[in-house]
Coordinates of C-alpha atoms in Angstrom, one line a residue:
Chain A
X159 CA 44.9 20.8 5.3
X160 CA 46.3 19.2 2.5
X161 CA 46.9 15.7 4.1
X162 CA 43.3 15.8 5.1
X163 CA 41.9 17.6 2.5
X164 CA 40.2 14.6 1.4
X165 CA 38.0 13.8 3.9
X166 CA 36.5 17.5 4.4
X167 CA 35.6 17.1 1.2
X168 CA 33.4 14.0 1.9
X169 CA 32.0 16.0 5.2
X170 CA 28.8 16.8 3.8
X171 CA 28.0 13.4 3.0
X172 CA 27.7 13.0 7.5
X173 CA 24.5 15.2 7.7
X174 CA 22.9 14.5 4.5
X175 CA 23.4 10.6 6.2
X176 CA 22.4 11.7 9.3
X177 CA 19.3 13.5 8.1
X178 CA 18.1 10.4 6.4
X179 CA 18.3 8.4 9.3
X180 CA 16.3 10.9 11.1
X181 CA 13.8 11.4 8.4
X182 CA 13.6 7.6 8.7
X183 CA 13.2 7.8 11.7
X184 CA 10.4 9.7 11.6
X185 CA 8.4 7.9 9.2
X186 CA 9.3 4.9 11.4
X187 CA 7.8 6.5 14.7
X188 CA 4.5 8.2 12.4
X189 CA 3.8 5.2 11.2
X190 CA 2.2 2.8 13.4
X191 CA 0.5 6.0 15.1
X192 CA -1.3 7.0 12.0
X193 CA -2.3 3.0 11.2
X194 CA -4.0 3.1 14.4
X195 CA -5.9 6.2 14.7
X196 CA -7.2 5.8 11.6
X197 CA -9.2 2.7 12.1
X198 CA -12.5 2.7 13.2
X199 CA -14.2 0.1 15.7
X200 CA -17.5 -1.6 12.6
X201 CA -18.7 -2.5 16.5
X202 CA -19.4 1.0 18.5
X203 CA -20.2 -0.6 22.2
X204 CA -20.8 2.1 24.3
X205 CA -22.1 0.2 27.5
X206 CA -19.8 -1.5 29.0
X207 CA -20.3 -5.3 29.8
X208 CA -21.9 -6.0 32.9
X209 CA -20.7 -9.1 33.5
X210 CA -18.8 -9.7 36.8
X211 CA -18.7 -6.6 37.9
X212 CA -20.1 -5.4 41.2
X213 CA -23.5 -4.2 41.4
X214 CA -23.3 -1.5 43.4
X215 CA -20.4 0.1 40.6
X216 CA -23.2 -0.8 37.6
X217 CA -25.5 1.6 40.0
X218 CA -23.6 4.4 40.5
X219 CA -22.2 4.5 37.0
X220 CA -26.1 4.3 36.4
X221 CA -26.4 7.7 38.5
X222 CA -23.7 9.1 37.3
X223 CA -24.8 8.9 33.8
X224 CA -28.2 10.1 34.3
X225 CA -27.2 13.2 35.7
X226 CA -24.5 14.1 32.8
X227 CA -26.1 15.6 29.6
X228 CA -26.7 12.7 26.8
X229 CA -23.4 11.6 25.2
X230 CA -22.9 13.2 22.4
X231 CA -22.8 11.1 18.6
X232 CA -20.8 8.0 18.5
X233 CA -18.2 7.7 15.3
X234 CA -17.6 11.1 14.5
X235 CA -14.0 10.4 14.2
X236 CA -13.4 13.2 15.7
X237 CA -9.5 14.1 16.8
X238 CA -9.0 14.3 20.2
X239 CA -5.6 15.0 21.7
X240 CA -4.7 13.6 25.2
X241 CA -1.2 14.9 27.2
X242 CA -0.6 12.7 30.3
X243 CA 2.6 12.9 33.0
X244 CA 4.3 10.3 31.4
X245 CA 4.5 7.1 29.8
X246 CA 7.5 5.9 32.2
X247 CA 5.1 5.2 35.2
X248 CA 2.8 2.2 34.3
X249 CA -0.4 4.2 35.6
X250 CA 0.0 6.1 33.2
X251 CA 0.5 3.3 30.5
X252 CA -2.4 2.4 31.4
X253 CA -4.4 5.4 31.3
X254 CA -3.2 5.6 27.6
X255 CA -4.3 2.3 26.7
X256 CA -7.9 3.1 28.8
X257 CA -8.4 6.5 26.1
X258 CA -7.4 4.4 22.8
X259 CA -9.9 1.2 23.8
X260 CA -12.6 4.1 24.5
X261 CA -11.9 6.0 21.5
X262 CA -12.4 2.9 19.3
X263 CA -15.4 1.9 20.9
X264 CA -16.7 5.5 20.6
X265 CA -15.3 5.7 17.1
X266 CA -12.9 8.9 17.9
X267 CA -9.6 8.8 17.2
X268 CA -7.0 9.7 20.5
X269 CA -3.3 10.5 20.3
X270 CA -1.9 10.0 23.3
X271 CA 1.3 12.5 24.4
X272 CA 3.5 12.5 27.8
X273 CA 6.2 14.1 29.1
X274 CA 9.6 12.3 28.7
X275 CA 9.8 12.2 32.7
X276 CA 7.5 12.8 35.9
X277 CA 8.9 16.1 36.7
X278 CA 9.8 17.6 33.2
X279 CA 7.0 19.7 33.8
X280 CA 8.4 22.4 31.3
X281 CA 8.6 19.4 28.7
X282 CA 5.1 18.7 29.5
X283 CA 3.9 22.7 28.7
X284 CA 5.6 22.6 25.4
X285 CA 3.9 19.0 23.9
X286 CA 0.6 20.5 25.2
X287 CA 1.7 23.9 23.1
X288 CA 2.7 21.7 20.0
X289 CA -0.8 20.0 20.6
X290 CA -2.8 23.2 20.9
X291 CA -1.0 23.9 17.2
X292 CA -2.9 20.8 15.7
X293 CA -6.5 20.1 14.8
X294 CA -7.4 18.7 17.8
X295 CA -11.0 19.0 18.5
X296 CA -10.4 18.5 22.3
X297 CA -7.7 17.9 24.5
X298 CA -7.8 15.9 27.8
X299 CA -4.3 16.9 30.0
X300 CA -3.2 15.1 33.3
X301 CA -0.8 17.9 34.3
X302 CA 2.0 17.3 36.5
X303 CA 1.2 20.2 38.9
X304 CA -1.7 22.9 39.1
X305 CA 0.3 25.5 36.9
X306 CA 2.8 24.0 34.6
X307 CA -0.1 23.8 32.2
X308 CA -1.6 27.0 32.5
X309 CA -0.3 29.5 29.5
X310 CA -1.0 25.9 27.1
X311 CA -4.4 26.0 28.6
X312 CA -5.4 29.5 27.9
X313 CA -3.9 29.1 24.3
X314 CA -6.5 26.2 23.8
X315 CA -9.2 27.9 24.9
X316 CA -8.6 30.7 23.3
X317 CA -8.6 28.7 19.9
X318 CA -11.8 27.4 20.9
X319 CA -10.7 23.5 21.7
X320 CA -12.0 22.5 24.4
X321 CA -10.2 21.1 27.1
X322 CA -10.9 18.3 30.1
X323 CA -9.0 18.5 32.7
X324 CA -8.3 14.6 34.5
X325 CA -6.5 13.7 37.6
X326 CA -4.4 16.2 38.8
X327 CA -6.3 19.2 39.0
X328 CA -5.1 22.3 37.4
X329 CA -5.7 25.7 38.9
X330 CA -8.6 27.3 37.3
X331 CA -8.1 30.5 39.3
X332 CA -4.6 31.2 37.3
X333 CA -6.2 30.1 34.2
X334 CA -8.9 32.7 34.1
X335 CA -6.6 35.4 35.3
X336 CA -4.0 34.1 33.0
X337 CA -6.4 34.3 30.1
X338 CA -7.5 37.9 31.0
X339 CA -4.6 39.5 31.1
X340 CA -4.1 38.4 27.7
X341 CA -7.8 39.2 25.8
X342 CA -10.5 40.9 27.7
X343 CA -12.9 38.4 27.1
X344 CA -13.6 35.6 30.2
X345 CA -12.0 32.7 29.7
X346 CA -14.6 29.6 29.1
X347 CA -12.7 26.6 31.5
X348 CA -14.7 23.5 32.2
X349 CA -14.3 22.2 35.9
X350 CA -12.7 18.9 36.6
X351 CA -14.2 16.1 36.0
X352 CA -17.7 17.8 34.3
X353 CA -17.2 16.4 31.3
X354 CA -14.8 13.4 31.8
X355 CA -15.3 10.9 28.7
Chain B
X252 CA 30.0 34.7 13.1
X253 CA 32.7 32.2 14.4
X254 CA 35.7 33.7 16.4
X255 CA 39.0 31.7 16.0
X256 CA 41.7 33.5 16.8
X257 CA 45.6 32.6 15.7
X258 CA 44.3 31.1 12.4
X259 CA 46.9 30.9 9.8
X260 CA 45.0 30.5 6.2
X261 CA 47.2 28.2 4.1
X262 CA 48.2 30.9 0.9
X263 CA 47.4 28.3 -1.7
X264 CA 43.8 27.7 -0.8
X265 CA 41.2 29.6 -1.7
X266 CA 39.4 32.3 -0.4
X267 CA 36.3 30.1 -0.2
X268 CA 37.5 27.1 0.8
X269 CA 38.9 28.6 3.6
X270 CA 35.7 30.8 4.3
X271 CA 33.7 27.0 3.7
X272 CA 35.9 25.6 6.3
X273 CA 36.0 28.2 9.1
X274 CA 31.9 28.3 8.8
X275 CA 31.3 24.1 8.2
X276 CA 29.8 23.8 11.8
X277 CA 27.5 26.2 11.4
X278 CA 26.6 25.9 7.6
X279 CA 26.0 21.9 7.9
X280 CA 23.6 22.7 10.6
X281 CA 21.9 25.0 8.9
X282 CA 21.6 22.4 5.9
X283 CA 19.9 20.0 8.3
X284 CA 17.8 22.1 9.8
X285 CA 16.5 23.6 6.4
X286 CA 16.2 19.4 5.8
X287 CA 14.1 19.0 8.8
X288 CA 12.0 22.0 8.3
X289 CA 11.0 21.1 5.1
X290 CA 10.6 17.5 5.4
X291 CA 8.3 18.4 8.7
X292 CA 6.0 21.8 6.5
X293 CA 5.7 18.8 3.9
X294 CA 4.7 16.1 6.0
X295 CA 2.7 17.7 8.5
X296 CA 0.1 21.0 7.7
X297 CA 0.5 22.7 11.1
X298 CA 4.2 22.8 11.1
X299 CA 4.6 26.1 9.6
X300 CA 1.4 28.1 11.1
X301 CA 3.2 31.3 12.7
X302 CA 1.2 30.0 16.1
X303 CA 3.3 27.0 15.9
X304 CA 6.6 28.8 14.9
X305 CA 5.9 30.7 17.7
X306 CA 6.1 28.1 20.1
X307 CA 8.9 26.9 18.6
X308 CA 11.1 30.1 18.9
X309 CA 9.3 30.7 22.5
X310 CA 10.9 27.2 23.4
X311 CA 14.6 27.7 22.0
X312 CA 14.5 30.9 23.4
X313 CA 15.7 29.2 26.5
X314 CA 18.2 26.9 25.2
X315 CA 19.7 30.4 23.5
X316 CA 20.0 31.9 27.0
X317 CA 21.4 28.6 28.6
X318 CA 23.7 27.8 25.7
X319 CA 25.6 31.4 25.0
X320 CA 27.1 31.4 28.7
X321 CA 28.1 27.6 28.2
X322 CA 29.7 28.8 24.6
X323 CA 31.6 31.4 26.9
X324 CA 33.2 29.4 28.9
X325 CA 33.4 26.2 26.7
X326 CA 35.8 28.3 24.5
X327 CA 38.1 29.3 27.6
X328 CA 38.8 25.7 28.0
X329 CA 36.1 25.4 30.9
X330 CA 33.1 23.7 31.6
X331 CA 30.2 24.7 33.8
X332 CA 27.8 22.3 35.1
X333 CA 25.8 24.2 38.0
X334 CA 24.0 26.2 34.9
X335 CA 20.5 23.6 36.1
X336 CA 21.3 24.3 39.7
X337 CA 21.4 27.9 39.5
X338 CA 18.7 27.8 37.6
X339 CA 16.9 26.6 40.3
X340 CA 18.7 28.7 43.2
X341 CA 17.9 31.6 41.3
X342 CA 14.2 30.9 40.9
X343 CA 13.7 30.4 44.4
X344 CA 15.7 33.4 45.7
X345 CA 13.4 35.2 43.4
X346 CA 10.3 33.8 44.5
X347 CA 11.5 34.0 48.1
X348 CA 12.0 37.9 47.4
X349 CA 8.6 38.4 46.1
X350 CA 6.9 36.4 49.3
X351 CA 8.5 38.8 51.1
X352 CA 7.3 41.8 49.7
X353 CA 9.6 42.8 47.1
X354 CA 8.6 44.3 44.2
X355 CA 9.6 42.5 40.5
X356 CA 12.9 44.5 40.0
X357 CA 14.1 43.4 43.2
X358 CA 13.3 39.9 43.0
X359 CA 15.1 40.0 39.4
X360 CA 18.2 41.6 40.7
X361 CA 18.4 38.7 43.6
X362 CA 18.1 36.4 41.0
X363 CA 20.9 37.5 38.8
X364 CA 23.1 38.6 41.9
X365 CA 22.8 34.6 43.0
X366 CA 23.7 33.5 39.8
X367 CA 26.9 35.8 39.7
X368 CA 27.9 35.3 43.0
X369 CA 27.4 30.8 42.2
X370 CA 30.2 32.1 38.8
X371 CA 32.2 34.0 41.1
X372 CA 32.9 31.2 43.4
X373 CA 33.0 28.8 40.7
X374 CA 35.8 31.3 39.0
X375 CA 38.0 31.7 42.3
X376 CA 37.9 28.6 42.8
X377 CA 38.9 27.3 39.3
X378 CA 41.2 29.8 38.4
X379 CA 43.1 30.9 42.5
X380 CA 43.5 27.2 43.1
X381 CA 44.0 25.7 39.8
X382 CA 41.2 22.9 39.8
X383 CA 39.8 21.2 37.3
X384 CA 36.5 22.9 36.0
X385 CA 34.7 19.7 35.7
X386 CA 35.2 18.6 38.9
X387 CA 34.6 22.4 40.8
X388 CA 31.1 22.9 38.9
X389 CA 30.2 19.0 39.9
X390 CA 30.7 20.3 43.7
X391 CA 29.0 23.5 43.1
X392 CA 26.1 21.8 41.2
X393 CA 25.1 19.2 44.1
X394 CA 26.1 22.4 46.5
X395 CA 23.7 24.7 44.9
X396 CA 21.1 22.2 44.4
X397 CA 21.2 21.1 48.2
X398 CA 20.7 24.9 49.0
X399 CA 17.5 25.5 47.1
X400 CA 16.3 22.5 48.2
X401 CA 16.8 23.6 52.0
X402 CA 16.3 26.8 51.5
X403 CA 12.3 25.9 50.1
X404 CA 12.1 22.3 52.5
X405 CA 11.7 21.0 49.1
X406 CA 8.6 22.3 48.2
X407 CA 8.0 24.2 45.4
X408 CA 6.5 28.1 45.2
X409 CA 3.3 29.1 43.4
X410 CA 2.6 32.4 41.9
X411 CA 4.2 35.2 40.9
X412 CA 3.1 38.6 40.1
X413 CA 2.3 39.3 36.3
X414 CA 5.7 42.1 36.0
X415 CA 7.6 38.6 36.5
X416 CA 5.3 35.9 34.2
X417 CA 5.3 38.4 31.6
X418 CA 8.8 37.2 31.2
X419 CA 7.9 33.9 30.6
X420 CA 4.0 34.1 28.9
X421 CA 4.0 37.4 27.9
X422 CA 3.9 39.1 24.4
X423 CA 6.0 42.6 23.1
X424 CA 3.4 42.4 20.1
X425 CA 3.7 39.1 18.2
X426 CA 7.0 38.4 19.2
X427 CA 7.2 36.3 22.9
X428 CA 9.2 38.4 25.2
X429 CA 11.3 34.7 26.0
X430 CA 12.5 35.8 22.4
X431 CA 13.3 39.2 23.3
X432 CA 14.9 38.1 26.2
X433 CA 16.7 35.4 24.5
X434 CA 18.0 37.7 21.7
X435 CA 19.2 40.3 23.8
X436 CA 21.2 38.0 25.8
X437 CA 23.1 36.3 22.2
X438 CA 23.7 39.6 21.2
X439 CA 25.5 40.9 24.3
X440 CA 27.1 37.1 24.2
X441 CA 28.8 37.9 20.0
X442 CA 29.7 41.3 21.0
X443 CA 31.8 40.8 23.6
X444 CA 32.8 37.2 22.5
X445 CA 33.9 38.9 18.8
X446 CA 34.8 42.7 20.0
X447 CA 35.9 42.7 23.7
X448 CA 38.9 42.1 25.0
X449 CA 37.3 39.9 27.3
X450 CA 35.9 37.7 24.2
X451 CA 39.8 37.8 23.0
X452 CA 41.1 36.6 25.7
X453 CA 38.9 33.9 26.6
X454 CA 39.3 32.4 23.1
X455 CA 42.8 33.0 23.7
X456 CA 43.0 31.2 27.6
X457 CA 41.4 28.4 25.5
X458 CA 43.6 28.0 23.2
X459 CA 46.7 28.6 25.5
X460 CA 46.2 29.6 28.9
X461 CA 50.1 29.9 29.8
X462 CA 51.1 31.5 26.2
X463 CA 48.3 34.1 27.7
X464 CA 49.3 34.5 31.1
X465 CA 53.3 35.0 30.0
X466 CA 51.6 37.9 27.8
X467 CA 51.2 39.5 31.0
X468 CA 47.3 39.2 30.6
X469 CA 45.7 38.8 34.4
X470 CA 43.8 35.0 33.4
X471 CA 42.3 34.2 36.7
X472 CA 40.3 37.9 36.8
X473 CA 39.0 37.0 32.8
X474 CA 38.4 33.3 33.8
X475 CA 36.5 34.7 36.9
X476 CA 34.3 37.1 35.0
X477 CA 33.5 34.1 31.9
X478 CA 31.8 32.1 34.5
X479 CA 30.2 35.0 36.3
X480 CA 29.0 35.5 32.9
X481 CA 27.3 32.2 32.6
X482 CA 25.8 32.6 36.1
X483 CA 24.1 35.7 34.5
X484 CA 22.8 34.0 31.8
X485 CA 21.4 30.8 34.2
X486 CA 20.0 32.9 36.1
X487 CA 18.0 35.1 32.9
X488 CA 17.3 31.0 32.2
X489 CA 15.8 31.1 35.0
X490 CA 13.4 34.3 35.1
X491 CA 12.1 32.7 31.9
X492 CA 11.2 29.6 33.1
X493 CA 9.9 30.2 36.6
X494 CA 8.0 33.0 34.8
X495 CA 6.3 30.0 32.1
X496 CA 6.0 27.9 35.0
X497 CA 4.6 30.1 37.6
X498 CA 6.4 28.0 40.1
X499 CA 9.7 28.2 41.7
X500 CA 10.9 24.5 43.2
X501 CA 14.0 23.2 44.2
X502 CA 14.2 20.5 41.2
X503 CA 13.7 23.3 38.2
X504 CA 16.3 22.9 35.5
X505 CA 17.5 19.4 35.7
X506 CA 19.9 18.5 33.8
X507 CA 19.7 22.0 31.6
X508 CA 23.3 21.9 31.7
X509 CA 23.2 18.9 29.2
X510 CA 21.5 21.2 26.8
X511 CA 23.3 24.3 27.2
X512 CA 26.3 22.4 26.6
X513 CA 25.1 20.2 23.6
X514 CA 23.8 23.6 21.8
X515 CA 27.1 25.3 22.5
X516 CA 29.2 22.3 21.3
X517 CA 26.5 21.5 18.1
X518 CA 27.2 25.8 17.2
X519 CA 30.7 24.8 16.7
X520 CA 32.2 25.6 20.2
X521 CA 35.4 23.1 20.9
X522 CA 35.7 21.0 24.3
X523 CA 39.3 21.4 23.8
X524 CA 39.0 25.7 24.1
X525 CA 39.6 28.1 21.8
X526 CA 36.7 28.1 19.6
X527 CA 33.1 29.1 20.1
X528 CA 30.4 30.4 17.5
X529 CA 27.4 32.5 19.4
X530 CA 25.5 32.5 15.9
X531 CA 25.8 28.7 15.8
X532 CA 24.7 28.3 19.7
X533 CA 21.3 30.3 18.3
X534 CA 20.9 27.9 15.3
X535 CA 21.5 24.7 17.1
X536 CA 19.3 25.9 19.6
X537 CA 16.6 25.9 17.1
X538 CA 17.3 23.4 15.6
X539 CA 17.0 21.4 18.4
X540 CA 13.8 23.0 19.2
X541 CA 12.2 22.4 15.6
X542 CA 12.9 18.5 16.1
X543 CA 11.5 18.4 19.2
X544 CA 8.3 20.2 18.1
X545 CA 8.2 18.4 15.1
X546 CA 8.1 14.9 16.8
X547 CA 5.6 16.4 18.7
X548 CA 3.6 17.8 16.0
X549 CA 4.0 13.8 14.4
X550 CA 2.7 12.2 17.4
X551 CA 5.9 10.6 18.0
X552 CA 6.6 9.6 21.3
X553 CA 9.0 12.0 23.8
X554 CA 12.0 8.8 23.7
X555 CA 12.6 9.2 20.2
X556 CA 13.8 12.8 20.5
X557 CA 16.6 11.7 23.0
X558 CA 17.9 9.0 20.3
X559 CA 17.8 12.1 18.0
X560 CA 19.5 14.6 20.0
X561 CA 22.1 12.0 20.8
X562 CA 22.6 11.3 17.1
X563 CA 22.8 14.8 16.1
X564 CA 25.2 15.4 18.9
X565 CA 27.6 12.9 18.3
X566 CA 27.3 13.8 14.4
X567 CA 28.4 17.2 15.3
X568 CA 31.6 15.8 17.7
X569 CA 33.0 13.9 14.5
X570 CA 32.5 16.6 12.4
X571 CA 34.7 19.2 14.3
X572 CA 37.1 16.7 15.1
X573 CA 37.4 15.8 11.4
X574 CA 37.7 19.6 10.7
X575 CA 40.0 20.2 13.7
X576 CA 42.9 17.6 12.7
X577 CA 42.7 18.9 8.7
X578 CA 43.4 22.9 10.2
X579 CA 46.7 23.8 10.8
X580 CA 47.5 23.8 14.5

């Protein structure tokens, strides 16, 4: 104790060091994110370009957008949360990049969360739970498997954000009984893919 | 409260340095995580809504469970690395159990009686024939794991009834019954870690398993029941998290044994034996929680938390050490 007596005295200094580098970290990582959500498309181009594309796909998507309701107000800059499987498979990279083009051409902002891995599906429940937290207006999750998501589901309903449910379907059977064993009242769910953006 | 025992206190220092130095683990963790929390209620106005907090607590709850039976048998001079497999073994027996008609009970008493009977064998082995820990709970880990998976063909098992996900989603008023279940479990861990005989002795098989067993103390039976201990508590880890998932598979808690064993070692327990805090297990546990929730909560991408749990861990090994080699052997 006394030969070393020194250096315990200096201990301290580690996590105080440590705690910076995190901090830094932090501000590091929040950065970039914030810079980019927070810039708004001056050119809102809601139709996509027609060029070269097939015209059989320009008449479906013709179809298909007359029979959803009219889109709702462009460059509301609304929030919107979106939890995908994971950024490690490169579909899923590019799913990310597909919501942040669509969000600035929409004028939205979209934060884009994964899972660290393709089966971490309990990692996946607690970013969607940490999502459900924030002031998202929506949330748009891809889960892994039809249940993982289910108690972060009924928590964002029950907060009143809506929630989209693309790719992987979840099970809306386990949702509603989920959320009624919880609160009486029925749980408001949207099907897959009725309101995909 | 941190449980050393054989500590001879220096005379000439004082009563507070010597209280500052048997608590350091714990109290520099507890400076960094009253950093973080601060840093993260200042930077970001959702951090401290009791929904959030809520979530966070729900979420160590199971690092708490997982990292008290590691602290067990860390501080015997063990190791166990089955704690994910188990995990797994245990959810399926339980879902296999409820498929075939059993009520909730039941299917919880297979799952712990799996999880002790994985310690048992891991114990008899490790202390009858003298292996190394390491090596035994590698075996058992890939053994256990290659049962589930043939025992389910791989597949994993949907829905359980609502006496078994109120363990994982449910609510005993506003506190999430993971947290019940959680702080039951770290309680029973302290009480018989600080005020058992069994607690005493595995501290002391840590420290010096032959000094122990020339006492006339019967070490194999203790070292058998530490790792039946942590069996238990994999397989509590694992009624929580089949519960949140609703899904029993063969691949559930992968690599969980990294994180029992980084909470245990962060609360001040020693790879070398001897030492363990149950106290510091619970606030690394959450500390651990509140920076993963926090990058969350900052939009951060899921790779930075692994840089920062490595950090933090490695922070934590050269801090004991440092302490270690300044305390009288």
């Amino acid at each position: 104790m006394k030969k070393n007596s020194f250096v315990t005295r200096f201990l301290f200094l580690i996590p105080a060091l440590l705690a910076a580098l995190i901090l830094a970290l932090l501000a590091a990582g929040c950065g970039p994110v914030k810079k980019e959500g927070s810039t708004p498309a001056p050119t809102p181009a809601p139709v996509p370009a027609a060029t070269g594309l097939n015209p059989r796909v320009l008449e479906m998507e013709k179809a298909l957008l007359a029979q959803l309701e009219p889109l709702p107000q462009l460059n509301t800059g609304d929030k919107i949360g979106a939890l995908v499987i994971t950024l490690a498979n490169p579909f899923w990279v590019g799913i990310k990049e597909s919501y942040e083009q669509a969000a600035r051409e929409l004028g939205v902002q979209v934060e884009v969360m994964a899972a660290p891995t393709e089966g971490d599906k309990k990692s996946q429940l607690e970013t969607l739970e940490a999502m459900v937290a924030k002031d998202y207006k929506a949330l748009i999750v891809s889960p892994i498997e039809p249940f993982n998501l289910v108690p972060g589901v009924v928590k964002a309903t029950q907060r009143g954000i809506k929630v989209v449910n693309l790719g992987p379907p979840i099970n809306k059977d386990e949702v509603v009984k989920n959320g009624q064993d919880r609160r009486p009242h029925s749980c408001k769910f949207r099907r897959p893919g009725q309101a995909g953006g | 409260m941190r449980s050393k025992i054989f500590e001879f206190p220096e005379q000439t220092a004082g009563k507070w340095y010597f209280l500052l130095q048997s608590f350091l683990p714990q109290l520099l963790l507890t400076f960094f995580l009253i950093v973080m929390v601060s840093f993260l209620s200042v930077t970001s106005p959702h951090f401290l809504k009791w929904e959030n907090i809520r979530n966070i607590l729900d979420q160590s709850a199971l690092n708490i469970i997982l990292g008290t039976g590691m602290a067990l048998v860390i501080c015997s001079g063990g190791i166990d690395l089955s704690v994910g497999a188990v995990v797994a073994l245990s959810g399926v027996l339980m879902a296999l159990a409820v498929k075939g008609g059993a009520g909730a009970p039941l299917a919880v008493a297979a799952a712990v009686m799996s999880g002790a009977f994985v310690g048992t064998a891991n114990g008899l082995l490790i202390s009858l024939l003298k292996l190394n820990p390491f090596i035994v709970t590698l075996g058992s880990m890939s053994a256990v794991r290659g049962l589930a998976l043939i025992i389910t063909g791989g597949i994993p098992i949907y829905g359980f009834p609502p006496a078994i996900v109120f363990w994982g989603s449910g609510n005993f008023g506003p506190v999430p019954s993971s947290v019940v279940l959680a702080g039951i479990t770290a309680l029973a861990a302290a009480f018989i870690l600080n005020w058992t005989r069994l607690g005493h002795y595995a501290l002391s098989i840590g420290g010096n398993e032959e000094a122990v067993r020339r006492c006339g103390v019967p070490v194999n039976f203790y070292k058998t029941v530490i790792y039946i201990f942590c069996g238990i508590t994999s397989a509590l880890a694992s009624l929580n998290v089949t519960a949140r998932l609703n899904t029993a598979e063969p691949t559930a808690g992968w690599l969980f044994e990294l994180d029992a064993i980084a909470t245990a070692v962060l609360g001040g327990a020693s790879m070398r034996g001897g030492e363990a805090s149950i106290s510091g297990t619970v606030i690394a546990s959450l500390t651990l929680g509140v920076l993963r929730n926090g990058l969350t909560i900052l939009s951060i991408p899921s790779y930075y938390q692994q840089l920062a749990i490595g950090l933090i861990i490695l922070t934590a090994v050269i801090v004991s050490e440092i302490k270690q080699s300044s305390t009288p052997a």
